[in-house]
Amino acid sequence: MTPETQAIDRIYCERAEEFAARGEACATRSRMLSHLRLGAFLAGGAAVLWMLEPRFALSIHMTLAVVLALCFVGLMLYQNKINHSCDRYVELAKLNGEGQARRARDWPALPHDGSIKGDVDRSFADDLDLFGQASLFTLLGTVSTLPGRQTLRGWLLDSAPPPIIAERQSAARELSPAIDLRQEVTTRGRTVTGATPASVERFLSWAESEPWLRKRPWVIWSARSLVVITGALIILNVVGEVTYMAWLAALAVNLAFSYTVGKQVHTIFDRAFERESAFQRYAAILRLASETSFSAAPLQNLQHALSAGGVPAYRQLERLHRLLSLAEVRFSMPYVAIQAFTLWDFHVLARLEKWQITAGRHARSWLTSLGEFDALCALAGLSFDNPNWAFPEMGGDETPVVEATGLGHPLLPDNSRVVNDVTVGPPGTFLLVTGSNMSGKSTLLRAIGINVVLAGAGGPVCASAMRLPRVSLETSMRIHDSLQAGLSHFMAELERLKQVVTAARCADGTILLYLLDDIFQGTNTVERQIAARKVINHLVGTGAIGAVTSHDLALADTAELSVARDPVHFTESISETPDGPRIDFDYKLKPGIATSKNALKLLEIVGLDLGLRKTEESEPGESS
């Protein structure tokens, strides 16, 4: 562990302790306010009872009762504010505790969003552990809003063009040290509950729809005219020109107008209310994004997008909240009277639809910008947590090569991660990785793949340096048979390899990077060699670049593949101990083809040697 990473751990520990202490102080203050509220309530009740005693002045005790009632209300409002601060400090303490767990890769201690899953058309999502409990998405788990989670998921599944990646990198670099801002975004995002894609879409469909009154201008003008007429009749009645029956008749007309022409108004209100509360909570995050000073151009562009008509998005959402509060008059007891005299609903609807026209049509872009800001904060948090990681250099399309120095697997903790220098490419070559069981072949392929995904999303990579072109990624690593679909393991692997081959044929503007882990395990040695050679020959011939692991040391012993292969291997050391043989792996990549094998030793270690200790010969051309 380096001094830089130790400093990060110390920051999280100190912040967790600080916020926990603040939360406890707020909780203590809240308990004290509860006692004061109870005292004010009891004292107010006593003052009311004393009013019944004729020996005391009624005015004094009435004044005292009113003062105590106001004190009770004031204490209640202040306690609510303290409780809100308490909840915020508790969440911040929890968040910094998660930071320590994230640094240690303590996956059970981290929150897991099971609703975020991979794409069935992206086989690499499962192969590379992009989603799930112990996954890249969980490592980036500070993303807290629904738009942010959806945005980050899309970034991980689809690599961005190099100019977009460069913009995200610059934004992540600026946000990385801003731990207070990033954690405030996460904390506020976690307070938004109940927002689902379907419910948010219903709100957006209303915000973007054609206003109801816009096609019926006569409705609002009729409502305004009826209110003026009603008011005029009331004034005329006061001055004695007409009887009260005139304005009562006007009230009846107003109610009839409300329950006939205006019967659609409440339905529109209900649509507007749909998930507006979630949007209102998002307003606090939008305010943070709008009011913070940024120097990176992408962040400044986001701020520009978070406005409508020159008014910041958070203010527009606050205005919407106030308008919908006015619409809630329909749930009050005097509603019928208010509606009869003023046709209240029509006027509120007119203001609401004006908001639709000036701001509502920007709501979807606000959510998009919010999601991008939240996702950028998550990438920045990953950079902050891992100061030794580098932002990759995107380019080299003229000679497509994935080249990394000190490449490691980002899901492994620092104290157990082993790094290697890796080069995949150029076209016309492939990286052939050999080695015995458990030596690190599959982990190397996953390290390459998951870092390519991080690079394509705009984030830092688990390497001291990395350079790569824009690539499309295909893998065949974890193969699952399916009883429901009637697919054996071998057929499932064939379907996966078909995707890889098709992607190589259809690559458009990008280089295919393929990662194949010990393919065609489900058939005999002779057919496996023939099939694997044909697949690799085809991929090499299309100009794709990739890495292939195999136990078959003779896999590339053909005229074509022996020229194209770039052989590397892992090895191990076996020592005899009083408890039996012991195998140690260094997980360091070495040039050339592997010469060691360990399957029989592993059988012996687990007690399954069964007399095989003397038979340490495997099939010709095979490495165990």
PDB file of N, CA, C and O in Angstrom, residues 288-339:
ATOM      1  N   LEU A 288     -26.738  22.142  -6.869  1.00  0.00           N
ATOM      2  CA  LEU A 288     -25.307  21.958  -6.650  1.00  0.00           C
ATOM      3  C   LEU A 288     -24.539  22.044  -7.965  1.00  0.00           C
ATOM      4  O   LEU A 288     -23.494  22.688  -8.059  1.00  0.00           O
ATOM      5  N   ALA A 289     -25.070  21.368  -8.997  1.00  0.00           N
ATOM      6  CA  ALA A 289     -24.396  21.369 -10.296  1.00  0.00           C
ATOM      7  C   ALA A 289     -24.389  22.757 -10.919  1.00  0.00           C
ATOM      8  O   ALA A 289     -23.431  23.132 -11.603  1.00  0.00           O
ATOM      9  N   SER A 290     -25.449  23.515 -10.693  1.00  0.00           N
ATOM     10  CA  SER A 290     -25.571  24.837 -11.324  1.00  0.00           C
ATOM     11  C   SER A 290     -24.739  25.901 -10.627  1.00  0.00           C
ATOM     12  O   SER A 290     -24.205  26.805 -11.280  1.00  0.00           O
ATOM     13  N   GLU A 291     -24.624  25.820  -9.305  1.00  0.00           N
ATOM     14  CA  GLU A 291     -24.008  26.914  -8.550  1.00  0.00           C
ATOM     15  C   GLU A 291     -22.533  26.697  -8.251  1.00  0.00           C
ATOM     16  O   GLU A 291     -21.869  27.604  -7.752  1.00  0.00           O
ATOM     17  N   THR A 292     -22.007  25.505  -8.544  1.00  0.00           N
ATOM     18  CA  THR A 292     -20.586  25.259  -8.336  1.00  0.00           C
ATOM     19  C   THR A 292     -19.800  25.803  -9.518  1.00  0.00           C
ATOM     20  O   THR A 292     -20.220  25.683 -10.668  1.00  0.00           O
ATOM     21  N   SER A 293     -18.672  26.405  -9.236  1.00  0.00           N
ATOM     22  CA  SER A 293     -17.834  26.962 -10.298  1.00  0.00           C
ATOM     23  C   SER A 293     -16.924  25.870 -10.854  1.00  0.00           C
ATOM     24  O   SER A 293     -16.170  25.226 -10.108  1.00  0.00           O
ATOM     25  N   PHE A 294     -16.984  25.653 -12.171  1.00  0.00           N
ATOM     26  CA  PHE A 294     -16.180  24.638 -12.833  1.00  0.00           C
ATOM     27  C   PHE A 294     -15.321  25.290 -13.907  1.00  0.00           C
ATOM     28  O   PHE A 294     -15.708  26.295 -14.519  1.00  0.00           O
ATOM     29  N   SER A 295     -14.171  24.685 -14.170  1.00  0.00           N
ATOM     30  CA  SER A 295     -13.299  25.160 -15.251  1.00  0.00           C
ATOM     31  C   SER A 295     -13.298  24.209 -16.441  1.00  0.00           C
ATOM     32  O   SER A 295     -12.991  24.620 -17.558  1.00  0.00           O
ATOM     33  N   ALA A 296     -13.629  22.931 -16.227  1.00  0.00           N
ATOM     34  CA  ALA A 296     -13.654  21.964 -17.328  1.00  0.00           C
ATOM     35  C   ALA A 296     -14.826  22.269 -18.248  1.00  0.00           C
ATOM     36  O   ALA A 296     -15.961  22.474 -17.790  1.00  0.00           O
ATOM     37  N   ALA A 297     -14.565  22.303 -19.544  1.00  0.00           N
ATOM     38  CA  ALA A 297     -15.602  22.651 -20.525  1.00  0.00           C
ATOM     39  C   ALA A 297     -16.822  21.727 -20.453  1.00  0.00           C
ATOM     40  O   ALA A 297     -17.955  22.214 -20.544  1.00  0.00           O
ATOM     41  N   PRO A 298     -16.658  20.411 -20.291  1.00  0.00           N
ATOM     42  CA  PRO A 298     -17.851  19.543 -20.219  1.00  0.00           C
ATOM     43  C   PRO A 298     -18.772  19.903 -19.053  1.00  0.00           C
ATOM     44  O   PRO A 298     -19.997  19.856 -19.191  1.00  0.00           O
ATOM     45  N   LEU A 299     -18.196  20.265 -17.917  1.00  0.00           N
ATOM     46  CA  LEU A 299     -19.011  20.633 -16.759  1.00  0.00           C
ATOM     47  C   LEU A 299     -19.700  21.980 -16.980  1.00  0.00           C
ATOM     48  O   LEU A 299     -20.848  22.176 -16.566  1.00  0.00           O
ATOM     49  N   GLN A 300     -19.016  22.883 -17.646  1.00  0.00           N
ATOM     50  CA  GLN A 300     -19.648  24.163 -17.974  1.00  0.00           C
ATOM     51  C   GLN A 300     -20.793  23.962 -18.961  1.00  0.00           C
ATOM     52  O   GLN A 300     -21.832  24.625 -18.861  1.00  0.00           O
ATOM     53  N   ASN A 301     -20.614  23.040 -19.908  1.00  0.00           N
ATOM     54  CA  ASN A 301     -21.691  22.739 -20.860  1.00  0.00           C
ATOM     55  C   ASN A 301     -22.897  22.128 -20.149  1.00  0.00           C
ATOM     56  O   ASN A 301     -24.050  22.421 -20.503  1.00  0.00           O
ATOM     57  N   LEU A 302     -22.632  21.281 -19.149  1.00  0.00           N
ATOM     58  CA  LEU A 302     -23.732  20.710 -18.368  1.00  0.00           C
ATOM     59  C   LEU A 302     -24.498  21.814 -17.640  1.00  0.00           C
ATOM     60  O   LEU A 302     -25.738  21.795 -17.586  1.00  0.00           O
ATOM     61  N   GLN A 303     -23.772  22.749 -17.068  1.00  0.00           N
ATOM     62  CA  GLN A 303     -24.432  23.858 -16.384  1.00  0.00           C
ATOM     63  C   GLN A 303     -25.298  24.657 -17.343  1.00  0.00           C
ATOM     64  O   GLN A 303     -26.408  25.070 -16.989  1.00  0.00           O
ATOM     65  N   HIS A 304     -24.805  24.881 -18.547  1.00  0.00           N
ATOM     66  CA  HIS A 304     -25.584  25.616 -19.537  1.00  0.00           C
ATOM     67  C   HIS A 304     -26.857  24.858 -19.901  1.00  0.00           C
ATOM     68  O   HIS A 304     -27.913  25.469 -20.123  1.00  0.00           O
ATOM     69  N   ALA A 305     -26.763  23.520 -19.954  1.00  0.00           N
ATOM     70  CA  ALA A 305     -27.930  22.708 -20.305  1.00  0.00           C
ATOM     71  C   ALA A 305     -28.963  22.679 -19.184  1.00  0.00           C
ATOM     72  O   ALA A 305     -30.146  22.405 -19.429  1.00  0.00           O
ATOM     73  N   LEU A 306     -28.527  22.975 -17.961  1.00  0.00           N
ATOM     74  CA  LEU A 306     -29.437  22.914 -16.809  1.00  0.00           C
ATOM     75  C   LEU A 306     -30.133  24.253 -16.598  1.00  0.00           C
ATOM     76  O   LEU A 306     -30.075  24.857 -15.523  1.00  0.00           O
ATOM     77  N   SER A 307     -30.822  24.716 -17.622  1.00  0.00           N
ATOM     78  CA  SER A 307     -31.587  25.955 -17.510  1.00  0.00           C
ATOM     79  C   SER A 307     -32.669  25.959 -18.570  1.00  0.00           C
ATOM     80  O   SER A 307     -32.676  25.126 -19.484  1.00  0.00           O
ATOM     81  N   ALA A 308     -33.588  26.874 -18.439  1.00  0.00           N
ATOM     82  CA  ALA A 308     -34.659  27.059 -19.429  1.00  0.00           C
ATOM     83  C   ALA A 308     -35.088  28.511 -19.377  1.00  0.00           C
ATOM     84  O   ALA A 308     -35.442  29.031 -18.305  1.00  0.00           O
ATOM     85  N   GLY A 309     -35.045  29.191 -20.509  1.00  0.00           N
ATOM     86  CA  GLY A 309     -35.418  30.599 -20.551  1.00  0.00           C
ATOM     87  C   GLY A 309     -34.539  31.462 -19.682  1.00  0.00           C
ATOM     88  O   GLY A 309     -35.002  32.476 -19.133  1.00  0.00           O
ATOM     89  N   GLY A 310     -33.267  31.059 -19.525  1.00  0.00           N
ATOM     90  CA  GLY A 310     -32.349  31.828 -18.702  1.00  0.00           C
ATOM     91  C   GLY A 310     -32.507  31.593 -17.219  1.00  0.00           C
ATOM     92  O   GLY A 310     -31.813  32.219 -16.422  1.00  0.00           O
ATOM     93  N   VAL A 311     -33.424  30.691 -16.815  1.00  0.00           N
ATOM     94  CA  VAL A 311     -33.665  30.393 -15.399  1.00  0.00           C
ATOM     95  C   VAL A 311     -33.097  29.016 -15.093  1.00  0.00           C
ATOM     96  O   VAL A 311     -33.357  28.057 -15.832  1.00  0.00           O
ATOM     97  N   PRO A 312     -32.295  28.857 -14.032  1.00  0.00           N
ATOM     98  CA  PRO A 312     -31.729  27.543 -13.709  1.00  0.00           C
ATOM     99  C   PRO A 312     -32.822  26.489 -13.518  1.00  0.00           C
ATOM    100  O   PRO A 312     -33.931  26.796 -13.076  1.00  0.00           O
ATOM    101  N   ALA A 313     -32.467  25.259 -13.840  1.00  0.00           N
ATOM    102  CA  ALA A 313     -33.438  24.169 -13.775  1.00  0.00           C
ATOM    103  C   ALA A 313     -34.004  24.000 -12.369  1.00  0.00           C
ATOM    104  O   ALA A 313     -35.203  23.752 -12.200  1.00  0.00           O
ATOM    105  N   TYR A 314     -33.145  24.144 -11.347  1.00  0.00           N
ATOM    106  CA  TYR A 314     -33.650  23.927  -9.991  1.00  0.00           C
ATOM    107  C   TYR A 314     -34.702  24.968  -9.617  1.00  0.00           C
ATOM    108  O   TYR A 314     -35.657  24.667  -8.887  1.00  0.00           O
ATOM    109  N   ARG A 315     -34.556  26.210 -10.125  1.00  0.00           N
ATOM    110  CA  ARG A 315     -35.577  27.230  -9.848  1.00  0.00           C
ATOM    111  C   ARG A 315     -36.865  26.927 -10.604  1.00  0.00           C
ATOM    112  O   ARG A 315     -37.970  27.170 -10.099  1.00  0.00           O
ATOM    113  N   GLN A 316     -36.735  26.405 -11.805  1.00  0.00           N
ATOM    114  CA  GLN A 316     -37.928  26.024 -12.558  1.00  0.00           C
ATOM    115  C   GLN A 316     -38.677  24.900 -11.845  1.00  0.00           C
ATOM    116  O   GLN A 316     -39.915  24.888 -11.802  1.00  0.00           O
ATOM    117  N   LEU A 317     -37.948  23.954 -11.261  1.00  0.00           N
ATOM    118  CA  LEU A 317     -38.600  22.865 -10.529  1.00  0.00           C
ATOM    119  C   LEU A 317     -39.222  23.373  -9.236  1.00  0.00           C
ATOM    120  O   LEU A 317     -40.286  22.889  -8.820  1.00  0.00           O
ATOM    121  N   GLU A 318     -38.580  24.328  -8.585  1.00  0.00           N
ATOM    122  CA  GLU A 318     -39.184  24.933  -7.390  1.00  0.00           C
ATOM    123  C   GLU A 318     -40.481  25.652  -7.756  1.00  0.00           C
ATOM    124  O   GLU A 318     -41.463  25.602  -7.010  1.00  0.00           O
ATOM    125  N   ARG A 319     -40.479  26.321  -8.898  1.00  0.00           N
ATOM    126  CA  ARG A 319     -41.700  27.007  -9.370  1.00  0.00           C
ATOM    127  C   ARG A 319     -42.803  25.995  -9.655  1.00  0.00           C
ATOM    128  O   ARG A 319     -43.972  26.218  -9.307  1.00  0.00           O
ATOM    129  N   LEU A 320     -42.431  24.879 -10.274  1.00  0.00           N
ATOM    130  CA  LEU A 320     -43.423  23.833 -10.525  1.00  0.00           C
ATOM    131  C   LEU A 320     -44.007  23.318  -9.216  1.00  0.00           C
ATOM    132  O   LEU A 320     -45.226  23.092  -9.114  1.00  0.00           O
ATOM    133  N   HIS A 321     -43.172  23.152  -8.217  1.00  0.00           N
ATOM    134  CA  HIS A 321     -43.645  22.652  -6.922  1.00  0.00           C
ATOM    135  C   HIS A 321     -44.646  23.634  -6.302  1.00  0.00           C
ATOM    136  O   HIS A 321     -45.666  23.208  -5.731  1.00  0.00           O
ATOM    137  N   ARG A 322     -44.363  24.924  -6.417  1.00  0.00           N
ATOM    138  CA  ARG A 322     -45.296  25.916  -5.875  1.00  0.00           C
ATOM    139  C   ARG A 322     -46.640  25.867  -6.622  1.00  0.00           C
ATOM    140  O   ARG A 322     -47.705  25.962  -6.003  1.00  0.00           O
ATOM    141  N   LEU A 323     -46.587  25.716  -7.934  1.00  0.00           N
ATOM    142  CA  LEU A 323     -47.830  25.642  -8.717  1.00  0.00           C
ATOM    143  C   LEU A 323     -48.651  24.414  -8.335  1.00  0.00           C
ATOM    144  O   LEU A 323     -49.876  24.497  -8.197  1.00  0.00           O
ATOM    145  N   LEU A 324     -47.982  23.300  -8.150  1.00  0.00           N
ATOM    146  CA  LEU A 324     -48.717  22.089  -7.776  1.00  0.00           C
ATOM    147  C   LEU A 324     -49.247  22.187  -6.346  1.00  0.00           C
ATOM    148  O   LEU A 324     -50.261  21.563  -6.020  1.00  0.00           O
ATOM    149  N   SER A 325     -48.579  22.954  -5.518  1.00  0.00           N
ATOM    150  CA  SER A 325     -49.119  23.200  -4.169  1.00  0.00           C
ATOM    151  C   SER A 325     -50.428  23.973  -4.260  1.00  0.00           C
ATOM    152  O   SER A 325     -51.372  23.714  -3.495  1.00  0.00           O
ATOM    153  N   LEU A 326     -50.506  24.909  -5.214  1.00  0.00           N
ATOM    154  CA  LEU A 326     -51.758  25.635  -5.418  1.00  0.00           C
ATOM    155  C   LEU A 326     -52.857  24.699  -5.909  1.00  0.00           C
ATOM    156  O   LEU A 326     -54.035  24.876  -5.573  1.00  0.00           O
ATOM    157  N   ALA A 327     -52.470  23.689  -6.695  1.00  0.00           N
ATOM    158  CA  ALA A 327     -53.461  22.732  -7.192  1.00  0.00           C
ATOM    159  C   ALA A 327     -54.013  21.853  -6.079  1.00  0.00           C
ATOM    160  O   ALA A 327     -55.097  21.267  -6.230  1.00  0.00           O
ATOM    161  N   GLU A 328     -53.336  21.774  -4.953  1.00  0.00           N
ATOM    162  CA  GLU A 328     -53.784  20.918  -3.854  1.00  0.00           C
ATOM    163  C   GLU A 328     -54.945  21.531  -3.081  1.00  0.00           C
ATOM    164  O   GLU A 328     -55.479  20.902  -2.163  1.00  0.00           O
ATOM    165  N   VAL A 329     -55.330  22.754  -3.441  1.00  0.00           N
ATOM    166  CA  VAL A 329     -56.519  23.362  -2.817  1.00  0.00           C
ATOM    167  C   VAL A 329     -57.736  22.449  -2.994  1.00  0.00           C
ATOM    168  O   VAL A 329     -58.654  22.431  -2.151  1.00  0.00           O
ATOM    169  N   ARG A 330     -57.756  21.670  -4.070  1.00  0.00           N
ATOM    170  CA  ARG A 330     -58.909  20.788  -4.340  1.00  0.00           C
ATOM    171  C   ARG A 330     -59.114  19.745  -3.253  1.00  0.00           C
ATOM    172  O   ARG A 330     -60.166  19.119  -3.183  1.00  0.00           O
ATOM    173  N   PHE A 331     -58.104  19.538  -2.404  1.00  0.00           N
ATOM    174  CA  PHE A 331     -58.241  18.560  -1.322  1.00  0.00           C
ATOM    175  C   PHE A 331     -58.656  19.214  -0.003  1.00  0.00           C
ATOM    176  O   PHE A 331     -58.785  18.526   1.009  1.00  0.00           O
ATOM    177  N   SER A 332     -58.863  20.548  -0.001  1.00  0.00           N
ATOM    178  CA  SER A 332     -59.208  21.249   1.232  1.00  0.00           C
ATOM    179  C   SER A 332     -60.733  21.345   1.395  1.00  0.00           C
ATOM    180  O   SER A 332     -61.491  21.197   0.434  1.00  0.00           O
ATOM    181  N   MET A 333     -61.160  21.633   2.626  1.00  0.00           N
ATOM    182  CA  MET A 333     -62.599  21.693   2.921  1.00  0.00           C
ATOM    183  C   MET A 333     -63.302  22.844   2.187  1.00  0.00           C
ATOM    184  O   MET A 333     -64.403  22.660   1.656  1.00  0.00           O
ATOM    185  N   PRO A 334     -62.713  24.046   2.109  1.00  0.00           N
ATOM    186  CA  PRO A 334     -63.434  25.152   1.440  1.00  0.00           C
ATOM    187  C   PRO A 334     -63.279  25.140  -0.083  1.00  0.00           C
ATOM    188  O   PRO A 334     -63.562  26.154  -0.739  1.00  0.00           O
ATOM    189  N   TYR A 335     -62.836  24.005  -0.651  1.00  0.00           N
ATOM    190  CA  TYR A 335     -62.533  23.979  -2.082  1.00  0.00           C
ATOM    191  C   TYR A 335     -63.734  24.364  -2.942  1.00  0.00           C
ATOM    192  O   TYR A 335     -63.615  25.164  -3.877  1.00  0.00           O
ATOM    193  N   VAL A 336     -64.909  23.811  -2.641  1.00  0.00           N
ATOM    194  CA  VAL A 336     -66.086  24.060  -3.479  1.00  0.00           C
ATOM    195  C   VAL A 336     -66.394  25.557  -3.520  1.00  0.00           C
ATOM    196  O   VAL A 336     -66.672  26.128  -4.602  1.00  0.00           O
ATOM    197  N   ALA A 337     -66.314  26.230  -2.360  1.00  0.00           N
ATOM    198  CA  ALA A 337     -66.586  27.669  -2.325  1.00  0.00           C
ATOM    199  C   ALA A 337     -65.540  28.449  -3.120  1.00  0.00           C
ATOM    200  O   ALA A 337     -65.861  29.367  -3.891  1.00  0.00           O
ATOM    201  N   ILE A 338     -64.270  28.066  -2.942  1.00  0.00           N
ATOM    202  CA  ILE A 338     -63.195  28.762  -3.670  1.00  0.00           C
ATOM    203  C   ILE A 338     -63.378  28.579  -5.175  1.00  0.00           C
ATOM    204  O   ILE A 338     -63.255  29.539  -5.956  1.00  0.00           O
ATOM    205  N   GLN A 339     -63.699  27.358  -5.582  1.00  0.00           N
ATOM    206  CA  GLN A 339     -63.881  27.089  -7.006  1.00  0.00           C
ATOM    207  C   GLN A 339     -65.095  27.837  -7.563  1.00  0.00           C
ATOM    208  O   GLN A 339     -65.061  28.367  -8.671  1.00  0.00           O
TER     209      GLN A 339
END
